Tab-separated table of C-alpha atoms and ligand atoms in Angstrom:
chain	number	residue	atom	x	y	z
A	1085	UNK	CA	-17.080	-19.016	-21.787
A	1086	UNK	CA	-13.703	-18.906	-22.591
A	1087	UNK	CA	-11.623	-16.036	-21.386
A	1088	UNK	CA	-8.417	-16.709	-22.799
A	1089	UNK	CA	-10.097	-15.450	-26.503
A	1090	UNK	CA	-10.246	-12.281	-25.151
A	1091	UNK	CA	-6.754	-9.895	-25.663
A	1092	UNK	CA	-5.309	-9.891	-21.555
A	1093	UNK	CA	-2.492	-8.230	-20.558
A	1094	UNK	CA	-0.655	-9.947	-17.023
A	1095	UNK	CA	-1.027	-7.027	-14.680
A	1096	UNK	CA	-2.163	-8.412	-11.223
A	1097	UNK	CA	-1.142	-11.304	-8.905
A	1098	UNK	CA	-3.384	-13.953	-9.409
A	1099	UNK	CA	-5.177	-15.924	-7.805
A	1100	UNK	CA	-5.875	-13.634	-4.963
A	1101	UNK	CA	-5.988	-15.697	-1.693
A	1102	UNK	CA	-9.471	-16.564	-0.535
A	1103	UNK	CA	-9.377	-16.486	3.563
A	1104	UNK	CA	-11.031	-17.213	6.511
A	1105	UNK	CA	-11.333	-14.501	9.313
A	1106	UNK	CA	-11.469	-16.359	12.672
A	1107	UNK	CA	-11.589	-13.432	15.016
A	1108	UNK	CA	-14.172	-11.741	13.002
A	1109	UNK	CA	-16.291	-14.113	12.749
A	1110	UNK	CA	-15.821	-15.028	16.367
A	1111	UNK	CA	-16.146	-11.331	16.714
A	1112	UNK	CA	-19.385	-10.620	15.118
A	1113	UNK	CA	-21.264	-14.021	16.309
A	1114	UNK	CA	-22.390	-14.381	12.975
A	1115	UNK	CA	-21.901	-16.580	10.241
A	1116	UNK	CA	-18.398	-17.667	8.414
A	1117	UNK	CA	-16.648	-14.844	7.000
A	1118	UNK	CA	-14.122	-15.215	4.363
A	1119	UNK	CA	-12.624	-12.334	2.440
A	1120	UNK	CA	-11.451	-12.616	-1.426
A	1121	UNK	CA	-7.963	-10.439	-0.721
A	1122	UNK	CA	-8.485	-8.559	-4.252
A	1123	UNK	CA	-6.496	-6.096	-2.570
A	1124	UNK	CA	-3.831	-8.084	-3.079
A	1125	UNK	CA	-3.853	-7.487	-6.965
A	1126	UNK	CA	-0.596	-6.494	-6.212
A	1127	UNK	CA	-0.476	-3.374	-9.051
A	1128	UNK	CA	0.489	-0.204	-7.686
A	1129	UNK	CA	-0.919	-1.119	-3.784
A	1130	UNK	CA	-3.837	-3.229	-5.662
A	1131	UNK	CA	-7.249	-3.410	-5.857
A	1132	UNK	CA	-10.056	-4.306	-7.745
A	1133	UNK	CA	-9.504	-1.688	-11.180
A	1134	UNK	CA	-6.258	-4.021	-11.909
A	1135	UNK	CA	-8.283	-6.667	-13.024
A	1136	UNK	CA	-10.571	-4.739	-15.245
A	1137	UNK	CA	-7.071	-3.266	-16.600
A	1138	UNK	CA	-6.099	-6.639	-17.564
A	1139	UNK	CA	-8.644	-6.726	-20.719
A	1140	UNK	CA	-8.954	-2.736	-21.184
A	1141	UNK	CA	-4.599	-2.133	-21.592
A	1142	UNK	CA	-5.078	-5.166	-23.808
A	1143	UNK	CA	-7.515	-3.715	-26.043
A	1144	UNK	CA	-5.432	-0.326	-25.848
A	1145	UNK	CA	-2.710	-2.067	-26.962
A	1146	UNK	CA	-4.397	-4.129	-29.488
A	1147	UNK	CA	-5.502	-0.608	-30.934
A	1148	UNK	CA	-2.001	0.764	-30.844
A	1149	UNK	CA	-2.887	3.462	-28.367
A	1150	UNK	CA	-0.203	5.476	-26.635
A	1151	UNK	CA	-1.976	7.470	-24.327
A	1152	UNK	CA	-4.398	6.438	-21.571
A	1153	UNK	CA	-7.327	9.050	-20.702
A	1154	UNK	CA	-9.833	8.338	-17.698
A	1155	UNK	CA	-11.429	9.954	-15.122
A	1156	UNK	CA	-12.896	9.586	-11.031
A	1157	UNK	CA	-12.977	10.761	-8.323
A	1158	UNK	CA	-10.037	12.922	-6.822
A	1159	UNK	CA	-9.072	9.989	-4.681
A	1160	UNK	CA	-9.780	7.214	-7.345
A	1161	UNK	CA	-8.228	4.198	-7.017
A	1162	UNK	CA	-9.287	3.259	-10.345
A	1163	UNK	CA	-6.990	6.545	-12.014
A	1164	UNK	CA	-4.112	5.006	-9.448
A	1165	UNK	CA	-4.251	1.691	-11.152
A	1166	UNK	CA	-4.780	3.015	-14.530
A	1167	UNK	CA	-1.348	5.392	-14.079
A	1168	UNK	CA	0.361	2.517	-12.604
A	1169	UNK	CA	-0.882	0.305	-15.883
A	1170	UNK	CA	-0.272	2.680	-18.255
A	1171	UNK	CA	3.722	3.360	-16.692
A	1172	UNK	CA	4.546	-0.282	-16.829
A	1173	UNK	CA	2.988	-0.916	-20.065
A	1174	UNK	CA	4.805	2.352	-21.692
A	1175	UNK	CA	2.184	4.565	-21.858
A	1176	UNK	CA	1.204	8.005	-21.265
A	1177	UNK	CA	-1.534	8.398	-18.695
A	1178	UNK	CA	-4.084	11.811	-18.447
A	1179	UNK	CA	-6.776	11.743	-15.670
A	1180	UNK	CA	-9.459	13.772	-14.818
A	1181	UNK	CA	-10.783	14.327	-11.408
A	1182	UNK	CA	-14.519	15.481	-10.473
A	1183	UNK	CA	-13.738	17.449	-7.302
A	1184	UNK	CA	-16.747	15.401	-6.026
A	1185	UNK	CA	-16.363	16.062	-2.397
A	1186	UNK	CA	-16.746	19.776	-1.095
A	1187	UNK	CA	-14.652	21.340	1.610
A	1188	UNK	CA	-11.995	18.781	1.327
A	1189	UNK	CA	-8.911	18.653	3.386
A	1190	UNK	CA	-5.597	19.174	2.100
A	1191	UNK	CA	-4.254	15.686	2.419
A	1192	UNK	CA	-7.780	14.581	0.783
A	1193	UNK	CA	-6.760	16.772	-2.408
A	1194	UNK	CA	-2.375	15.706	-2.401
A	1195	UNK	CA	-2.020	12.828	-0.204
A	1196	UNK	CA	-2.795	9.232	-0.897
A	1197	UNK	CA	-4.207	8.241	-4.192
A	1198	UNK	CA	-3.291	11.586	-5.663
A	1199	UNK	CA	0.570	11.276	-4.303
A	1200	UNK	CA	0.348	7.902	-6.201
A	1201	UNK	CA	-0.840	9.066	-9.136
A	1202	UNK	CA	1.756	11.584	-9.734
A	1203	UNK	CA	4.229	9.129	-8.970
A	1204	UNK	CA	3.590	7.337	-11.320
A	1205	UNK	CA	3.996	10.298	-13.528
A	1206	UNK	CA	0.105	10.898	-15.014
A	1207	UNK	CA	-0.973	14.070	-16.046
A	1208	UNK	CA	-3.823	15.590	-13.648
A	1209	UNK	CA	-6.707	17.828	-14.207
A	1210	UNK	CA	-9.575	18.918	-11.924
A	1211	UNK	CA	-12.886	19.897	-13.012
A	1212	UNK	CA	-16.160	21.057	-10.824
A	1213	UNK	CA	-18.145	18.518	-9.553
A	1214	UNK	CA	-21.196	18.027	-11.782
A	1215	UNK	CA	-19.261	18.005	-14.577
A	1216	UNK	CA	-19.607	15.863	-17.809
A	1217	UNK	CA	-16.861	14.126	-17.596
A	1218	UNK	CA	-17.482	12.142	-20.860
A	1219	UNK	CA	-17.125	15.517	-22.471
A	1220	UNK	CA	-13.913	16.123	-20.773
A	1221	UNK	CA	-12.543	12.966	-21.796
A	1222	UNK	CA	-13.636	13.260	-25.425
A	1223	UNK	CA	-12.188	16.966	-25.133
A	1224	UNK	CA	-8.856	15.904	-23.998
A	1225	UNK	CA	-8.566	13.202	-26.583
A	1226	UNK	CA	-9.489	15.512	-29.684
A	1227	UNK	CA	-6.462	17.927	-28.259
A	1228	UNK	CA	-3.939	14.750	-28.008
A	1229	UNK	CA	-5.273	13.476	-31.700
A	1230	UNK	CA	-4.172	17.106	-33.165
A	1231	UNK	CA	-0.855	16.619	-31.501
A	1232	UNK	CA	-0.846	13.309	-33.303
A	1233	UNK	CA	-1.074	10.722	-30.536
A	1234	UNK	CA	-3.336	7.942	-30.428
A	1235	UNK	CA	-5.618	8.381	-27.333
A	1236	UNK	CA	-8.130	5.307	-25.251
A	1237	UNK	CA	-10.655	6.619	-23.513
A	1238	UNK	CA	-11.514	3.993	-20.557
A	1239	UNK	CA	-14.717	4.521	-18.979
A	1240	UNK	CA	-15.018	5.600	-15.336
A	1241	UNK	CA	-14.265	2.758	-13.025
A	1242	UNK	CA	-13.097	0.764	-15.787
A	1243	UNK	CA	-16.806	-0.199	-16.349
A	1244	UNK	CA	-18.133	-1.565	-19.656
A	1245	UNK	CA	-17.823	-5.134	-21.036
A	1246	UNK	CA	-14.587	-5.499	-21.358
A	1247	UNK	CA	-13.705	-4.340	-17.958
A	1248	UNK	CA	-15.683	-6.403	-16.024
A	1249	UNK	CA	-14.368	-9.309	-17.858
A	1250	UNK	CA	-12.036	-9.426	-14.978
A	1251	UNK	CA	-14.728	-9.831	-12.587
A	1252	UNK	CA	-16.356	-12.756	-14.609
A	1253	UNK	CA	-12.466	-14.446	-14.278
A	1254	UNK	CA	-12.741	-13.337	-10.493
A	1255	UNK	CA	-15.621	-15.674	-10.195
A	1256	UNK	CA	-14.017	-18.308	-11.982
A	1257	UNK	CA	-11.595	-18.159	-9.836
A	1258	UNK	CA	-13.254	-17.905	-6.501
A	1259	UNK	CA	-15.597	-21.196	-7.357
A	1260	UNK	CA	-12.010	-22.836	-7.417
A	1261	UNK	CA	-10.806	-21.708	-4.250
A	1262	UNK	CA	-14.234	-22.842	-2.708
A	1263	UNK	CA	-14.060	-25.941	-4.058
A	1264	UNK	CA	-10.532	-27.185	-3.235
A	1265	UNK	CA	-11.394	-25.538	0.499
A	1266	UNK	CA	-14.370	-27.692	0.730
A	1267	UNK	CA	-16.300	-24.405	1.143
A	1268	UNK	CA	-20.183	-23.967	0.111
A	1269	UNK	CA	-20.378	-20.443	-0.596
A	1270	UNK	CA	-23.516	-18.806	0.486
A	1271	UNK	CA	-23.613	-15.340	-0.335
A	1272	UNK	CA	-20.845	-12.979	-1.853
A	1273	UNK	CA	-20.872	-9.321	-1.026
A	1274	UNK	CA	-18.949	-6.350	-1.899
A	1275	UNK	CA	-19.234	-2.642	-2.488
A	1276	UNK	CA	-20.163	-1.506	-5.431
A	1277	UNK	CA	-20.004	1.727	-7.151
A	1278	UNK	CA	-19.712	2.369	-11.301
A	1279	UNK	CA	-20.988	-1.403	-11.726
A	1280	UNK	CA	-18.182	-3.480	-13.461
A	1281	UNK	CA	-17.383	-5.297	-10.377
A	1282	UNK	CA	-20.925	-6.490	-10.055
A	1283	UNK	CA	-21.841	-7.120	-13.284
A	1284	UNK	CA	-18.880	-9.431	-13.645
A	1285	UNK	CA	-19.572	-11.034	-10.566
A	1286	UNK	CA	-23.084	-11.837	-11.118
A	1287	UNK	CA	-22.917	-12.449	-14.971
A	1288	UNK	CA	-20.022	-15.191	-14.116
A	1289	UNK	CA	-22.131	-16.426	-10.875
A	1290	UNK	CA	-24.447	-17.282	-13.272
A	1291	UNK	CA	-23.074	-18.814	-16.199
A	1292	UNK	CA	-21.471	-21.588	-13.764
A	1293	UNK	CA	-24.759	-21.964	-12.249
A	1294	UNK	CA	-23.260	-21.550	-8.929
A	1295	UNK	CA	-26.430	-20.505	-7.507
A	1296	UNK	CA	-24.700	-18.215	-5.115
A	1297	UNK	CA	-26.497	-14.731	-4.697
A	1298	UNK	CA	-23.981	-11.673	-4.854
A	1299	UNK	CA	-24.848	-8.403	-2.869
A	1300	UNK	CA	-23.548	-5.658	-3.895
A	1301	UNK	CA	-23.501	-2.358	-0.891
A	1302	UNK	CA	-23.597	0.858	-2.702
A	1303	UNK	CA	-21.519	3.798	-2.137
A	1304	UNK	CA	-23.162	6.898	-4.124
A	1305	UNK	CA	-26.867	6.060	-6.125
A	1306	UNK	CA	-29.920	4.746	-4.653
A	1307	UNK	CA	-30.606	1.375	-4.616
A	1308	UNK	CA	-33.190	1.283	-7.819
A	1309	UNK	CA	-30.383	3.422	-9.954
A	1310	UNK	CA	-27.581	1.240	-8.924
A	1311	UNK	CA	-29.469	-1.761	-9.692
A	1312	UNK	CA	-30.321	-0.063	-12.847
A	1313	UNK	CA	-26.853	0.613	-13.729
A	1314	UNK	CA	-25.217	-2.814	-12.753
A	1315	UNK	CA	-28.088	-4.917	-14.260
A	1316	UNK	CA	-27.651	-2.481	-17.930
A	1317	UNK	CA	-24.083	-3.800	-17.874
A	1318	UNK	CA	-24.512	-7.155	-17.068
A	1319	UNK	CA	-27.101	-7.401	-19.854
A	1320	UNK	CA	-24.317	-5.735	-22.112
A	1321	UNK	CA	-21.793	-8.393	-20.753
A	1322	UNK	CA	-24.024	-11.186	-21.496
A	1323	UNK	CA	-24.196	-9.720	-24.694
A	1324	UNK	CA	-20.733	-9.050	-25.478
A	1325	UNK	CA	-19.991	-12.712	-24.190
A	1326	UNK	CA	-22.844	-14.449	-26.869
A	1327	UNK	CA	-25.115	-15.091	-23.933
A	1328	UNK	CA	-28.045	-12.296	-24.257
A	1329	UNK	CA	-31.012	-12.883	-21.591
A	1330	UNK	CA	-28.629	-14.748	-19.067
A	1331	UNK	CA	-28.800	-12.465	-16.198
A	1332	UNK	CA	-32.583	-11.279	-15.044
A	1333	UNK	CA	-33.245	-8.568	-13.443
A	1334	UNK	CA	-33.799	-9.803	-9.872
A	1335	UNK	CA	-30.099	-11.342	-9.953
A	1336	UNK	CA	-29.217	-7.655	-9.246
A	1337	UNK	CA	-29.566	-6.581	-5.834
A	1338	UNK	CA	-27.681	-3.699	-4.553
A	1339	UNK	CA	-28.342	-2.371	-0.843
A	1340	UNK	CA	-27.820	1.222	-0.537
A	1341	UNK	CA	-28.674	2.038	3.111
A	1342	UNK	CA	-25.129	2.870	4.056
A	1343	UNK	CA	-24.051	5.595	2.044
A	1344	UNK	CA	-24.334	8.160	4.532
A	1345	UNK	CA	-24.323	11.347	2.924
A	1346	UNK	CA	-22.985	10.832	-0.271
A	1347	UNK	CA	-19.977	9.605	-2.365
A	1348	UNK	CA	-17.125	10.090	-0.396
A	1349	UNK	CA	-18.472	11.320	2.779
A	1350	UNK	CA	-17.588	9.152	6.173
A	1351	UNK	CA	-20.120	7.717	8.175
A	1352	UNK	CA	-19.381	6.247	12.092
A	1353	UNK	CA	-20.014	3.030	10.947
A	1354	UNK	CA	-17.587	2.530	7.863
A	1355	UNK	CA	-14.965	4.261	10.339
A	1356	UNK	CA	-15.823	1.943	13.084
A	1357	UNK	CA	-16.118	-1.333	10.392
A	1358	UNK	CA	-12.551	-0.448	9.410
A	1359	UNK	CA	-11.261	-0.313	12.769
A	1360	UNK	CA	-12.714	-3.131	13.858
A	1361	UNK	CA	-11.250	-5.191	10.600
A	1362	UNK	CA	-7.536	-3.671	11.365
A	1363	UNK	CA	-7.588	-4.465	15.439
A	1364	UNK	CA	-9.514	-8.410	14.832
A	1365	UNK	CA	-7.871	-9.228	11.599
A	1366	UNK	CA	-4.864	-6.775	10.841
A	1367	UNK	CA	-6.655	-5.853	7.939
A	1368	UNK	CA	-7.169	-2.594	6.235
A	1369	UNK	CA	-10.355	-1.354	3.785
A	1370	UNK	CA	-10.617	1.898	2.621
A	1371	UNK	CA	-12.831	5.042	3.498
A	1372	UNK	CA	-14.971	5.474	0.617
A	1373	UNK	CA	-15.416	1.688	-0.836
A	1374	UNK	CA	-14.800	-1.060	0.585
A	1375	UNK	CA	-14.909	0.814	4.497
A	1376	UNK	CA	-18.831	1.124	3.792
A	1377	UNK	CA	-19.132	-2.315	2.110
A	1378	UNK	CA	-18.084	-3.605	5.507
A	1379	UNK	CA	-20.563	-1.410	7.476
A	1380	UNK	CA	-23.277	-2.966	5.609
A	1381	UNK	CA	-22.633	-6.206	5.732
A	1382	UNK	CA	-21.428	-6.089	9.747
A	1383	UNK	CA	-24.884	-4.289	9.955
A	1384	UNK	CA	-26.981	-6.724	8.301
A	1385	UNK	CA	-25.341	-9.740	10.532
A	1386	UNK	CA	-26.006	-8.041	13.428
A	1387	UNK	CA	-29.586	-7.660	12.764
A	1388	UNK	CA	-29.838	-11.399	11.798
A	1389	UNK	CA	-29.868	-11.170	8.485
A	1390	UNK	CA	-26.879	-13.193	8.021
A	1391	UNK	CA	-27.289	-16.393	9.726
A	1392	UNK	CA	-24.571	-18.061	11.841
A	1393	UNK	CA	-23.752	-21.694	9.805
A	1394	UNK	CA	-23.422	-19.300	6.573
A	1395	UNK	CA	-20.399	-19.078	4.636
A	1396	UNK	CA	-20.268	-15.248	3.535
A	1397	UNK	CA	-17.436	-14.039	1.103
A	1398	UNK	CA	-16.662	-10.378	1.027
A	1399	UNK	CA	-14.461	-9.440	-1.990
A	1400	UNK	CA	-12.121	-7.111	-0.848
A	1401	UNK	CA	-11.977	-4.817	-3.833
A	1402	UNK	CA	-8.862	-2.437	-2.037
A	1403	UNK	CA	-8.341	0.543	-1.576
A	1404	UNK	CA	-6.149	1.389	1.313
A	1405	UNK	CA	-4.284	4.172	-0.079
A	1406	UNK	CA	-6.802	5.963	0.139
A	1407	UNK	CA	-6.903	6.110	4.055
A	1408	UNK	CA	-4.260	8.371	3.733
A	1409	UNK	CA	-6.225	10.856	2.315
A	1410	UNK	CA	-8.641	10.340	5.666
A	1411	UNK	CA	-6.270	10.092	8.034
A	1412	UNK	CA	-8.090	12.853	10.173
A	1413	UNK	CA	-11.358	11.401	10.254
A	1414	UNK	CA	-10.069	7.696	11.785
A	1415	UNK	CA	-9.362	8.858	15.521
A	1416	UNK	CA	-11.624	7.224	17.955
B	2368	PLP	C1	-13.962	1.091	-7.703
B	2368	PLP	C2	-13.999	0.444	-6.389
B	2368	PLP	C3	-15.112	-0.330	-5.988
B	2368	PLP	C4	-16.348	-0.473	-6.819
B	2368	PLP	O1	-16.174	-1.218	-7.971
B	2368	PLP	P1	-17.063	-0.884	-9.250
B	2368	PLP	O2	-16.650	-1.852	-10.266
B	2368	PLP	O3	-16.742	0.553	-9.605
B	2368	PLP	O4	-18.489	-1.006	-8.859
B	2368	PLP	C5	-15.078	-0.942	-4.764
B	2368	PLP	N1	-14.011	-0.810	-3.950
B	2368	PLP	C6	-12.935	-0.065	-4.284
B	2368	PLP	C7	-11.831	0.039	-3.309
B	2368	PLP	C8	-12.895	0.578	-5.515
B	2368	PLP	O5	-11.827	1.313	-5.835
């Protein structure tokens, strides 16, 4: 497995620091927490898209696009990182947003990501939620071909092979760290949501026969349709990479019992998790990823299910701009 055949663009600040939380951990009772800072991507406030962008501007540019077309979320981080790739790499960036979370607040709509976004100058549009947003993607694209430009569609999330390329180099990366820091790494966990950081993650676990299981907490499906989805891309990832039948089914394990009430949608214990991660460890996760990610796994250590000599790394896939966009919902 050899990354460097695959067309990369440098976009993030790598290698992310791997580190040990003290007062968590001390905190919690529970077993060794370390946290992969992939917030630190360093890409317009970073995150976990920038690596996916790596090998998906590459290809873009390898295919002599000009314009960038993707969609999310209103208060995707993945369209923030894809308008900050597409400014410093020259190109034109148009996102569409499913308006995925009903009755939102003003600063949930024009604050945070969405401030970002326009910042970095990309075109905005907003459709219903429910919508195909394939379709609107494909729609937009046929308009910019008849104007002559040369669109890329990238998925949602930045999710297909290529993408989570950057989560296979991720894991390549992390075995590093853990074994210059004299670190057996027990379990990895992370949110999870359109599947390309988990497929990368478990797809590279594997092919270094690391032996380490990954967990990824959901943020939107159940737990059999995200394991679906992330264990369809791995297999195409395996695939793509010349290693079809690598990855079995049961190396997918997604818990989804912290989602609350959908995509989006605060619970009290992803607000409380991210408190408790900015007052013990001056730390801050985001509302609608990494926030829940957090909740699950302080949940599942405090029934036990974590053991106390464990070494658990949570990937911190970002997000933080986002909390401006929630600012209302963190008072205690
Ligand atoms: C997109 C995102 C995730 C989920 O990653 P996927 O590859 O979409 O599963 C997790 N955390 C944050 C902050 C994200 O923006």
């Amino acid at each position: 497995m050899l990354l460097s055949r695959y067309p990369r663009v440098s976009l993030a600040h790598l290698p992310t620091p791997l580190e040990y939380l003290p007062r968590l951990t001390k905190y919690l009772n529970g077993p060794n927490i370390y946290v992969k800072r992939d917030d630190c991507t360093g890409l317009g406030t970073g995150g976990n898209k920038t690596r996916k962008l790596e090998f998906l501007i590459a290809d873009a540019i390898e295919k002599k696009a000009d314009v960038i077309i993707t969609q999310g979320a209103v208060q995707s981080n993945h369209a923030r990182q894809t308008a900050a790739a597409a400014a410093k790499v020259g190109m034109k960036c148009e996102l569409v947003f499913e308006k995925r979370v009903t009755d939102a607040s003003a600063a949930y709509m024009e604050s945070g990501n969405v401030f970002l976004d326009k910042l970095f100058g990309a075109n905005i549009r907003e459709v219903e939620n429910g919508s195909d947003m394939n379709m609107e993607m494909d729609n937009i694209s046929s308009d910019l071909k008849e104007k002559g430009m040369n669109p890329y569609i990238i998925p949602g999330g930045g999710s297909n092979p290529i993408g989570a390329l950057g989560y296979v180099d991720c894991v390549l990366e992390l075995i590093r760290q853990a074994n210059s820091m004299d670190v057996v790494i027990d379990k990895i966990i992370h949110a999870t949501g359109s599947a390309g950081t988990q497929a990368g993650i478990v797809v590279g676990a594997k092919a270094l026969n690391s032996k380490i299981p990954v967990l990824g907490i959901g943020v939107n499906a159940n737990k059999e349709k995200q394991e679906e989805k992330v264990f369809k891309l791995a297999c195409e990832l395996c695939d793509f990479l010349g290693m079809s039948g690598l990855v079995e089914r049961e190396d997918v394990i997604a818990n989804c019992d912290y989602v609350g009430d959908g995509y989006g949608v605060p619970t009290d214990e992803m607000n409380a998790a991210i408190l408790t991660l900015a007052r013990q460890e001056g730390l801050l996760f985001d509302p609608v990823y990494s926030g829940k990610g957090l909740a699950g796994m302080i949940d599942l250590i405090n029934k036990g299910q974590l053991k106390k000599d464990e070494n658990i790394v949570f990937i911190h896939t970002g997000g933080s701009a986002g909390l401006f966009a929630y600012h209302d919902l963190l008072k205690t």
